[in-house]
mmCIF file of C-alpha atoms and ligand atoms in Angstrom:
data_model
loop_
_atom_site.group_PDB
_atom_site.id
_atom_site.type_symbol
_atom_site.label_atom_id
_atom_site.label_comp_id
_atom_site.label_asym_id
_atom_site.label_seq_id
_atom_site.Cartn_x
_atom_site.Cartn_y
_atom_site.Cartn_z
ATOM 1 C CA MET A 1 106.321 90.107 -4.811
ATOM 2 C CA ASN A 2 108.015 87.103 -2.897
ATOM 3 C CA PHE A 3 104.489 85.321 -1.236
ATOM 4 C CA THR A 4 106.113 83.352 1.788
ATOM 5 C CA LYS A 5 103.992 80.449 3.670
ATOM 6 C CA ASN A 6 102.566 82.660 5.956
ATOM 7 C CA SER A 7 101.225 85.377 3.754
ATOM 8 C CA ILE A 8 99.737 82.983 1.485
ATOM 9 C CA SER A 9 98.395 80.742 4.563
ATOM 10 C CA SER A 10 96.797 84.434 5.573
ATOM 11 C CA HIS A 11 96.101 85.762 2.364
ATOM 12 C CA ARG A 12 93.846 82.246 1.325
ATOM 13 C CA LYS A 13 91.888 82.731 4.984
ATOM 14 C CA THR A 14 91.088 86.595 4.303
ATOM 15 C CA LEU A 15 90.396 85.208 0.863
ATOM 16 C CA ASN A 16 88.116 82.496 2.303
ATOM 17 C CA TYR A 17 86.664 84.800 5.206
ATOM 18 C CA LEU A 18 85.575 87.203 2.073
ATOM 19 C CA PHE A 19 84.275 84.874 -0.104
ATOM 20 C CA TYR A 20 82.911 82.545 2.129
ATOM 21 C CA SER A 21 78.674 81.474 1.670
ATOM 22 C CA ILE A 22 76.501 79.602 3.286
ATOM 23 C CA LYS A 23 74.920 76.780 1.545
ATOM 24 C CA GLN A 24 72.489 78.593 -0.733
ATOM 25 C CA ASP A 25 69.681 75.738 -0.636
ATOM 26 C CA GLU A 26 70.004 75.836 2.961
ATOM 27 C CA LEU A 27 70.009 79.570 3.391
ATOM 28 C CA ALA A 28 66.738 79.829 1.338
ATOM 29 C CA LYS A 29 65.067 76.837 3.044
ATOM 30 C CA PHE A 30 66.157 78.654 6.623
ATOM 31 C CA LYS A 31 64.671 81.769 5.253
ATOM 32 C CA HIS A 32 61.896 81.057 4.290
ATOM 33 C CA LEU A 33 60.480 79.000 7.655
ATOM 34 C CA LEU A 34 62.234 82.397 9.611
ATOM 35 C CA LYS A 35 60.107 84.673 7.307
ATOM 36 C CA ALA A 36 56.632 82.492 8.565
ATOM 37 C CA ALA A 37 57.714 82.324 12.340
ATOM 38 C CA LYS A 38 55.963 84.926 14.942
ATOM 39 C CA GLN A 39 58.470 83.995 17.822
ATOM 40 C CA VAL A 40 61.907 84.085 17.211
ATOM 41 C CA VAL A 41 64.537 83.175 19.864
ATOM 42 C CA VAL A 42 68.363 83.980 18.830
ATOM 43 C CA LEU A 43 70.952 82.269 21.982
ATOM 44 C CA SER A 44 74.084 83.409 21.533
ATOM 45 C CA GLY A 45 77.658 82.745 23.573
ATOM 46 C CA ALA A 46 80.871 83.786 23.320
ATOM 47 C CA GLY A 47 81.422 83.029 19.363
ATOM 48 C CA ILE A 48 79.272 85.989 18.431
ATOM 49 C CA SER A 49 81.488 88.660 19.539
ATOM 50 C CA ALA A 50 84.871 86.533 18.931
ATOM 51 C CA GLU A 51 84.835 88.660 16.040
ATOM 52 C CA SER A 52 84.693 91.805 17.708
ATOM 53 C CA GLY A 53 87.963 90.957 19.276
ATOM 54 C CA VAL A 54 86.712 89.535 22.884
ATOM 55 C CA PRO A 55 88.064 85.983 23.514
ATOM 56 C CA THR A 56 86.034 83.025 23.897
ATOM 57 C CA PHE A 57 85.666 80.748 26.868
ATOM 58 C CA ARG A 58 87.075 78.249 25.172
ATOM 59 C CA GLY A 59 88.840 78.603 22.152
ATOM 60 C CA PRO A 60 92.587 79.030 21.629
ATOM 61 C CA ASP A 61 92.727 82.529 23.011
ATOM 62 C CA GLY A 62 90.608 81.409 25.498
ATOM 63 C CA LEU A 63 92.612 80.761 28.899
ATOM 64 C CA TRP A 64 93.606 83.166 30.981
ATOM 65 C CA ARG A 65 96.979 82.643 32.460
ATOM 66 C CA LYS A 66 97.057 79.093 32.065
ATOM 67 C CA LEU A 67 94.452 79.217 34.119
ATOM 68 C CA ASP A 68 90.524 77.818 32.997
ATOM 69 C CA PRO A 69 88.035 80.833 33.258
ATOM 70 C CA SER A 70 85.700 78.940 35.289
ATOM 71 C CA MET A 71 88.219 78.355 38.032
ATOM 72 C CA LEU A 72 88.079 82.472 38.064
ATOM 73 C CA ALA A 73 84.298 82.862 37.704
ATOM 74 C CA ASN A 74 83.759 81.118 40.574
ATOM 75 C CA PRO A 75 82.852 82.246 44.040
ATOM 76 C CA ALA A 76 85.701 80.225 46.095
ATOM 77 C CA SER A 77 88.362 81.964 43.807
ATOM 78 C CA PHE A 78 86.723 85.265 44.872
ATOM 79 C CA ARG A 79 86.579 84.278 48.473
ATOM 80 C CA ASP A 80 89.775 82.971 48.137
ATOM 81 C CA ASP A 81 91.840 85.688 46.271
ATOM 82 C CA PRO A 82 89.235 88.966 45.375
ATOM 83 C CA GLY A 83 92.439 91.219 43.685
ATOM 84 C CA LEU A 84 92.937 88.110 40.993
ATOM 85 C CA VAL A 85 89.257 87.693 40.091
ATOM 86 C CA TRP A 86 88.797 91.605 40.093
ATOM 87 C CA GLU A 87 92.362 91.404 37.842
ATOM 88 C CA PHE A 88 90.795 89.087 35.451
ATOM 89 C CA TYR A 89 87.401 90.781 34.808
ATOM 90 C CA HIS A 90 89.894 94.417 34.939
ATOM 91 C CA TYR A 91 91.698 92.793 31.759
ATOM 92 C CA ARG A 92 87.965 91.678 30.033
ATOM 93 C CA ARG A 93 86.522 95.167 31.086
ATOM 94 C CA GLU A 94 89.354 96.945 29.786
ATOM 95 C CA LEU A 95 89.171 94.841 26.192
ATOM 96 C CA VAL A 96 85.631 95.002 26.048
ATOM 97 C CA LEU A 97 85.405 99.026 26.574
ATOM 98 C CA ARG A 98 87.779 98.850 22.940
ATOM 99 C CA ALA A 99 85.260 96.438 21.674
ATOM 100 C CA LYS A 100 82.736 97.373 18.990
ATOM 101 C CA PRO A 101 79.531 95.265 18.066
ATOM 102 C CA ASN A 102 80.171 93.181 14.447
ATOM 103 C CA ALA A 103 78.135 92.728 11.853
ATOM 104 C CA GLY A 104 76.997 89.714 13.507
ATOM 105 C CA HIS A 105 75.219 91.897 16.644
ATOM 106 C CA ILE A 106 74.351 94.475 14.500
ATOM 107 C CA ALA A 107 72.523 91.764 12.249
ATOM 108 C CA VAL A 108 70.289 90.594 15.359
ATOM 109 C CA ALA A 109 69.674 94.311 16.180
ATOM 110 C CA GLU A 110 68.604 95.093 12.503
ATOM 111 C CA TYR A 111 66.073 92.252 12.143
ATOM 112 C CA GLU A 112 64.610 92.645 15.832
ATOM 113 C CA LYS A 113 64.359 96.423 14.685
ATOM 114 C CA ARG A 114 62.500 95.762 11.273
ATOM 115 C CA HIS A 115 60.134 93.803 12.719
ATOM 116 C CA ALA A 116 59.167 95.348 15.364
ATOM 117 C CA HIS A 117 55.659 94.893 14.003
ATOM 118 C CA ASP A 118 55.059 91.203 12.769
ATOM 119 C CA LYS A 119 57.691 89.202 15.240
ATOM 120 C CA LEU A 120 58.784 89.025 18.486
ATOM 121 C CA VAL A 121 62.683 88.357 18.532
ATOM 122 C CA THR A 122 64.200 87.396 22.303
ATOM 123 C CA VAL A 123 67.945 87.275 22.669
ATOM 124 C CA ILE A 124 69.166 85.160 25.179
ATOM 125 C CA THR A 125 73.209 85.513 25.873
ATOM 126 C CA GLN A 126 75.383 84.217 27.788
ATOM 127 C CA ASN A 127 78.030 86.710 27.372
ATOM 128 C CA VAL A 128 78.134 89.674 29.874
ATOM 129 C CA ASP A 129 79.797 92.082 27.508
ATOM 130 C CA GLY A 130 76.914 94.293 26.439
ATOM 131 C CA LEU A 131 77.743 94.096 22.979
ATOM 132 C CA HIS A 132 73.838 93.041 22.069
ATOM 133 C CA THR A 133 72.986 96.434 23.884
ATOM 134 C CA GLN A 134 75.397 98.455 22.146
ATOM 135 C CA ALA A 135 74.085 96.793 18.604
ATOM 136 C CA GLY A 136 70.802 97.991 19.373
ATOM 137 C CA THR A 137 69.221 94.662 20.575
ATOM 138 C CA LYS A 138 65.968 95.752 22.805
ATOM 139 C CA ASN A 139 64.498 92.470 23.909
ATOM 140 C CA LEU A 140 67.440 90.816 25.642
ATOM 141 C CA ILE A 141 68.090 88.370 28.689
ATOM 142 C CA GLU A 142 71.731 88.822 30.071
ATOM 143 C CA LEU A 143 71.744 85.359 31.635
ATOM 144 C CA HIS A 144 74.826 85.549 32.992
ATOM 145 C CA GLY A 145 75.225 89.436 33.877
ATOM 146 C CA ASN A 146 76.860 91.998 32.645
ATOM 147 C CA ILE A 147 80.666 92.974 33.878
ATOM 148 C CA PHE A 148 79.599 96.686 33.683
ATOM 149 C CA LYS A 149 77.492 96.000 36.720
ATOM 150 C CA THR A 150 78.969 95.768 40.025
ATOM 151 C CA ARG A 151 76.841 94.193 43.358
ATOM 152 C CA CYS A 152 77.704 94.495 46.644
ATOM 153 C CA THR A 153 78.806 91.943 48.570
ATOM 154 C CA LYS A 154 76.957 93.181 51.320
ATOM 155 C CA CYS A 155 73.712 95.078 50.651
ATOM 156 C CA ASN A 156 73.216 93.423 47.110
ATOM 157 C CA GLU A 157 72.876 97.100 45.657
ATOM 158 C CA VAL A 158 73.418 96.728 42.132
ATOM 159 C CA LEU A 159 75.225 99.596 39.834
ATOM 160 C CA GLU A 160 76.403 100.274 36.228
ATOM 161 C CA ASN A 161 80.089 100.696 36.565
ATOM 162 C CA THR A 162 81.794 101.737 33.220
ATOM 163 C CA ASP A 163 84.732 103.246 35.121
ATOM 164 C CA SER A 164 88.379 102.411 33.792
ATOM 165 C CA PRO A 165 89.952 101.405 35.903
ATOM 166 C CA ILE A 166 87.430 101.128 37.713
ATOM 167 C CA CYS A 167 89.568 101.616 41.329
ATOM 168 C CA PRO A 168 93.220 103.098 40.962
ATOM 169 C CA ALA A 169 94.445 99.834 42.556
ATOM 170 C CA LEU A 170 93.531 97.359 39.527
ATOM 171 C CA ALA A 171 95.614 99.896 36.322
ATOM 172 C CA GLY A 172 97.312 98.218 34.770
ATOM 173 C CA THR A 173 96.875 94.839 36.229
ATOM 174 C CA GLY A 174 95.357 91.885 34.611
ATOM 175 C CA SER A 175 97.501 90.498 31.668
ATOM 176 C CA PRO A 176 96.895 87.485 30.706
ATOM 177 C CA LYS A 177 100.067 86.678 30.128
ATOM 178 C CA CYS A 178 101.739 87.375 32.975
ATOM 179 C CA ASP A 179 102.326 83.578 34.995
ATOM 180 C CA LYS A 180 101.595 84.740 38.480
ATOM 181 C CA LEU A 181 98.456 83.167 39.971
ATOM 182 C CA THR A 182 97.917 85.001 42.702
ATOM 183 C CA SER A 183 97.365 88.593 43.412
ATOM 184 C CA ASP A 184 99.351 91.276 45.359
ATOM 185 C CA ILE A 185 96.300 94.240 45.471
ATOM 186 C CA ARG A 186 95.122 94.452 48.917
ATOM 187 C CA GLU A 187 91.296 93.715 49.814
ATOM 188 C CA LYS A 188 90.808 97.193 50.858
ATOM 189 C CA ASP A 189 92.454 98.746 47.416
ATOM 190 C CA LEU A 190 89.625 96.780 45.304
ATOM 191 C CA PRO A 191 86.235 98.397 44.606
ATOM 192 C CA HIS A 192 84.033 98.812 47.431
ATOM 193 C CA CYS A 193 80.159 99.870 48.117
ATOM 194 C CA LYS A 194 80.040 104.107 48.280
ATOM 195 C CA LYS A 195 76.824 103.870 50.536
ATOM 196 C CA PRO A 196 77.893 105.693 53.984
ATOM 197 C CA ASP A 197 76.390 102.665 56.294
ATOM 198 C CA CYS A 198 77.972 99.863 53.648
ATOM 199 C CA GLY A 199 81.111 99.616 52.567
ATOM 200 C CA GLY A 200 81.129 96.323 51.752
ATOM 201 C CA LEU A 201 83.335 94.750 48.508
ATOM 202 C CA LEU A 202 81.924 95.070 45.106
ATOM 203 C CA ARG A 203 81.709 91.777 43.132
ATOM 204 C CA PRO A 204 80.911 91.996 39.130
ATOM 205 C CA HIS A 205 77.521 91.238 38.905
ATOM 206 C CA VAL A 206 77.925 87.672 36.269
ATOM 207 C CA VAL A 207 76.498 84.494 37.236
ATOM 208 C CA TRP A 208 80.009 82.228 38.363
ATOM 209 C CA PHE A 209 80.194 78.438 37.864
ATOM 210 C CA GLY A 210 78.170 76.958 40.491
ATOM 211 C CA GLU A 211 75.665 79.972 41.244
ATOM 212 C CA THR A 212 72.100 79.584 40.314
ATOM 213 C CA ILE A 213 70.580 81.655 37.544
ATOM 214 C CA ASP A 214 67.933 84.556 38.296
ATOM 215 C CA PHE A 215 65.048 82.340 39.384
ATOM 216 C CA ARG A 216 62.789 85.155 37.920
ATOM 217 C CA LEU A 217 64.057 84.603 34.493
ATOM 218 C CA PHE A 218 62.931 80.731 34.268
ATOM 219 C CA GLU A 219 59.546 82.021 34.290
ATOM 220 C CA LYS A 220 60.349 84.092 31.316
ATOM 221 C CA PHE A 221 61.903 81.243 29.436
ATOM 222 C CA ASP A 222 59.524 78.941 30.033
ATOM 223 C CA VAL A 223 56.663 81.201 28.274
ATOM 224 C CA VAL A 224 59.546 82.554 25.286
ATOM 225 C CA ILE A 225 60.580 78.925 24.488
ATOM 226 C CA SER A 226 57.176 77.326 24.849
ATOM 227 C CA GLN A 227 55.951 79.741 22.174
ATOM 228 C CA CYS A 228 59.457 79.869 19.681
ATOM 229 C CA ASN A 229 58.821 79.048 15.837
ATOM 230 C CA VAL A 230 62.382 79.049 14.566
ATOM 231 C CA ALA A 231 66.155 79.736 16.908
ATOM 232 C CA LEU A 232 69.348 80.651 16.586
ATOM 233 C CA VAL A 233 71.565 79.036 18.359
ATOM 234 C CA ILE A 234 74.798 81.153 17.951
ATOM 235 C CA GLY A 235 78.292 81.055 18.683
ATOM 236 C CA THR A 236 78.017 78.444 21.614
ATOM 237 C CA SER A 237 79.984 75.185 22.726
ATOM 238 C CA SER A 238 76.448 74.105 24.458
ATOM 239 C CA ILE A 239 78.517 73.217 27.392
ATOM 240 C CA VAL A 240 77.578 75.319 30.268
ATOM 241 C CA TYR A 241 74.063 74.779 32.113
ATOM 242 C CA PRO A 242 71.427 75.827 31.661
ATOM 243 C CA ALA A 243 72.193 77.370 28.611
ATOM 244 C CA ALA A 244 73.447 74.170 26.602
ATOM 245 C CA ALA A 245 69.998 73.046 27.462
ATOM 246 C CA PHE A 246 68.178 75.135 25.724
ATOM 247 C CA PRO A 247 68.565 74.229 22.508
ATOM 248 C CA THR A 248 67.244 71.171 22.615
ATOM 249 C CA ILE A 249 64.401 72.302 24.703
ATOM 250 C CA LEU A 250 63.319 74.332 22.058
ATOM 251 C CA SER A 251 63.813 71.853 19.779
ATOM 252 C CA ALA A 252 61.493 69.133 21.612
ATOM 253 C CA SER A 253 59.045 72.008 21.812
ATOM 254 C CA GLY A 254 58.869 72.141 17.812
ATOM 255 C CA SER A 255 60.919 74.732 17.245
ATOM 256 C CA ILE A 256 62.975 74.643 14.046
ATOM 257 C CA VAL A 257 66.372 75.048 15.281
ATOM 258 C CA ALA A 258 69.541 76.878 13.011
ATOM 259 C CA GLU A 259 73.085 76.409 15.092
ATOM 260 C CA PHE A 260 75.845 79.033 13.460
ATOM 261 C CA ASN A 261 79.307 78.086 14.329
ATOM 262 C CA ILE A 262 82.905 78.216 13.035
ATOM 263 C CA GLU A 263 83.821 74.815 13.706
ATOM 264 C CA LYS A 264 83.194 72.171 10.852
ATOM 265 C CA GLN A 265 80.634 69.907 11.338
ATOM 266 C CA SER A 266 80.724 66.313 11.982
ATOM 267 C CA PRO A 267 78.420 64.733 9.737
ATOM 268 C CA THR A 268 77.507 62.932 13.335
ATOM 269 C CA SER A 269 77.156 65.536 14.991
ATOM 270 C CA ARG A 270 74.213 67.417 13.403
ATOM 271 C CA LYS A 271 71.441 67.205 16.064
ATOM 272 C CA PHE A 272 69.142 70.051 15.083
ATOM 273 C CA ASP A 273 67.747 71.163 11.454
ATOM 274 C CA PHE A 274 69.941 73.983 10.212
ATOM 275 C CA TYR A 275 74.329 73.832 10.770
ATOM 276 C CA PHE A 276 75.188 76.939 9.364
ATOM 277 C CA GLN A 277 79.263 77.032 9.235
ATOM 278 C CA GLY A 278 81.263 80.046 9.366
ATOM 279 C CA PRO A 279 81.876 82.959 11.357
ATOM 280 C CA SER A 280 78.804 84.464 12.921
ATOM 281 C CA ALA A 281 79.777 87.570 11.464
ATOM 282 C CA VAL A 282 79.537 86.719 8.117
ATOM 283 C CA THR A 283 76.832 83.712 8.256
ATOM 284 C CA LEU A 284 74.239 86.093 10.520
ATOM 285 C CA PRO A 285 74.071 88.699 7.809
ATOM 286 C CA GLN A 286 73.474 85.919 4.929
ATOM 287 C CA ALA A 287 70.312 84.675 7.501
ATOM 288 C CA LEU A 288 68.686 87.671 8.570
ATOM 289 C CA ASN A 289 68.839 89.617 5.442
ATOM 290 C CA ASP A 290 65.297 89.922 4.578
HETATM 291 C C1 BV8 B 301 74.109 76.290 38.044
HETATM 292 C C2 BV8 B 301 79.942 84.480 33.082
HETATM 293 C C3 BV8 B 301 72.741 75.560 39.363
HETATM 294 C C4 BV8 B 301 80.806 84.447 34.113
HETATM 295 C C5 BV8 B 301 79.473 81.873 32.809
HETATM 296 C C6 BV8 B 301 79.594 71.215 39.596
HETATM 297 C C7 BV8 B 301 79.407 72.445 40.648
HETATM 298 C C8 BV8 B 301 78.488 73.172 40.526
HETATM 299 C C9 BV8 B 301 77.874 73.638 38.994
HETATM 300 C C10 BV8 B 301 78.330 72.783 38.185
HETATM 301 C C11 BV8 B 301 78.554 71.523 38.434
HETATM 302 N N1 BV8 B 301 78.988 70.908 37.054
HETATM 303 C C12 BV8 B 301 78.208 71.400 36.082
HETATM 304 C C13 BV8 B 301 77.481 72.594 36.852
HETATM 305 C C14 BV8 B 301 76.717 73.161 36.293
HETATM 306 C C15 BV8 B 301 77.478 74.427 35.681
HETATM 307 C C16 BV8 B 301 77.822 73.768 34.200
HETATM 308 O O1 BV8 B 301 77.136 73.999 33.434
HETATM 309 N N2 BV8 B 301 79.431 73.357 34.330
HETATM 310 C C17 BV8 B 301 80.175 73.271 32.759
HETATM 311 C C18 BV8 B 301 81.038 74.021 33.204
HETATM 312 C C19 BV8 B 301 80.110 71.493 33.110
HETATM 313 N N3 BV8 B 301 76.441 75.711 35.743
HETATM 314 C C20 BV8 B 301 76.651 76.561 36.465
HETATM 315 O O2 BV8 B 301 77.173 76.283 37.372
HETATM 316 C C21 BV8 B 301 75.232 77.496 36.670
HETATM 317 N N4 BV8 B 301 75.042 77.225 37.160
HETATM 318 O O3 BV8 B 301 74.152 75.080 37.353
HETATM 319 O O4 BV8 B 301 73.255 76.559 39.051
HETATM 320 C C22 BV8 B 301 73.648 74.735 40.272
HETATM 321 C C23 BV8 B 301 74.341 75.316 41.096
HETATM 322 C C24 BV8 B 301 75.169 74.567 41.946
HETATM 323 C C25 BV8 B 301 75.512 72.954 41.591
HETATM 324 C C26 BV8 B 301 74.612 72.813 40.839
HETATM 325 C C27 BV8 B 301 74.248 73.309 39.660
HETATM 326 C C28 BV8 B 301 75.817 78.819 36.492
HETATM 327 C C29 BV8 B 301 76.825 78.955 34.957
HETATM 328 C C30 BV8 B 301 77.183 80.514 34.842
HETATM 329 C C31 BV8 B 301 78.791 80.397 34.647
HETATM 330 N N5 BV8 B 301 79.025 81.909 34.220
HETATM 331 N N6 BV8 B 301 79.836 83.401 32.731
HETATM 332 C C32 BV8 B 301 81.929 85.100 33.230
HETATM 333 O O5 BV8 B 301 81.618 85.395 32.074
HETATM 334 O O6 BV8 B 301 83.562 85.911 33.913
HETATM 335 S S1 BV8 B 301 79.532 81.037 31.516
HETATM 336 C C33 BV8 B 301 80.353 81.241 30.161
HETATM 337 O O7 BV8 B 301 80.869 80.213 29.438
HETATM 338 C C34 BV8 B 301 80.023 82.319 29.610
HETATM 339 O O8 BV8 B 301 79.083 83.261 29.996
HETATM 340 C C35 BV8 B 301 80.173 81.778 28.181
HETATM 341 O O9 BV8 B 301 79.103 82.545 27.392
HETATM 342 C C36 BV8 B 301 79.533 80.363 28.733
HETATM 343 C C37 BV8 B 301 79.526 79.048 27.603
HETATM 344 O O10 BV8 B 301 80.377 79.071 27.017
HETATM 345 P P1 BV8 B 301 80.267 79.662 25.698
HETATM 346 O O11 BV8 B 301 79.603 81.025 25.363
HETATM 347 O O12 BV8 B 301 79.564 78.559 24.842
HETATM 348 O O13 BV8 B 301 81.529 79.735 24.841
HETATM 349 P P2 BV8 B 301 83.111 78.684 24.524
HETATM 350 O O14 BV8 B 301 84.002 79.864 24.396
HETATM 351 O O15 BV8 B 301 82.568 77.286 24.865
HETATM 352 O O16 BV8 B 301 82.202 78.678 23.351
HETATM 353 C C38 BV8 B 301 82.401 79.437 21.776
HETATM 354 C C39 BV8 B 301 81.855 78.925 20.641
HETATM 355 O O17 BV8 B 301 82.072 79.720 19.960
HETATM 356 C C40 BV8 B 301 82.566 77.891 20.451
HETATM 357 O O18 BV8 B 301 81.815 76.706 19.747
HETATM 358 C C41 BV8 B 301 83.051 77.939 18.799
HETATM 359 O O19 BV8 B 301 83.398 77.113 17.898
HETATM 360 C C42 BV8 B 301 82.603 78.695 18.331
HETATM 361 N N7 BV8 B 301 82.838 79.976 17.766
HETATM 362 C C43 BV8 B 301 84.529 81.042 17.740
HETATM 363 N N8 BV8 B 301 84.474 81.683 17.261
HETATM 364 C C44 BV8 B 301 83.267 81.574 16.749
HETATM 365 C C45 BV8 B 301 82.421 80.624 17.119
HETATM 366 N N9 BV8 B 301 81.092 80.499 16.197
HETATM 367 C C46 BV8 B 301 80.515 81.633 15.350
HETATM 368 N N10 BV8 B 301 81.781 82.345 14.959
HETATM 369 C C47 BV8 B 301 82.565 83.028 15.026
HETATM 370 N N11 BV8 B 301 83.614 83.724 14.906
HETATM 371 ZN ZN1 ZN B 302 76.878 98.327 49.588
#
């Protein structure tokens, strides 16, 4: 069997993936602390959905049409070219509609369910893909909204919407490989509010850059963060605020903080109590399987 260089390296990656296991002594210490915890916070970012095939924002597969997502996830771009922004979201909706929660999402949801009688587990996600809900997580805060909800720009009505496509004009559009940086879709062909006295243009019900998080969530955060004993920070580059500040605030308020990330950690960059390197679909089941 002639192994080419590629097949060897992908073979090694698979083996590595299969036999990846966290440093057992660190894991034992973490699990001991987690066992005693009454309030657990899970803060997740795009990395937890990577193994479900959902591109991360800043990973190698993260860019869309050479545009930084933050150039699309903002109100000014929507004002200037709503068709282009809707193509971006149509692409992601269609991709996520085909995605399934992975072992990481499921480990978190099953941990919450198994400890319903003795711990309060709160999941705060930056993700808008709805995969935590699909995995069964109940106590969930979708900090940045959800791409399967629309909000009317005129009457502010928020509705669930999993239509595929969300409107005929978007069918077959949104390919990330196409090099067009504008859209030909006319605004009148984009999704509009069905209320007879409204008809306003719909937007995805997500928080764009430059928009504030729902202030009602902050009161909830104060309680959750002040009472947290152990926090798991999963698959986030901690670049986007205010979520990026949460791990430091949690640590400062006395919580044990464990990071789960695929990146190798440089010795100096360790900021919190634990760092478990690896794909979260592998590391989370090991960390939460009590
Ligand atoms: C706010 C929804 C008050 C949309 C998102 C200038 C003007 C205006 C605002 C600002 C400004 N400068 C700074 C700001 C604040 C701004 C901000 O933080 N900007 C950053 C870029 C510096 N924040 C805001 O605007 C927020 N609002 O501050 O309001 C305000 C208002 C006006 C002016 C000032 C302040 C609102 C931010 C919300 C933006 N919306 N999403 C959509 O999704 O379309 S954020 C977007 O990024 C996603 O939600 C995503 O989750 C989030 C963060 O990214 P990550 O989740 O961390 O993902 P990333 O790809 O970066 O990293 C993935 C990680 O996973 C990596 O570490 C990787 O190693 C790891 N990984 C990969 N694979 C795996 C893995 N780990 C484990 N296993 C694997 N298999
Ligand atoms: Zn409306």
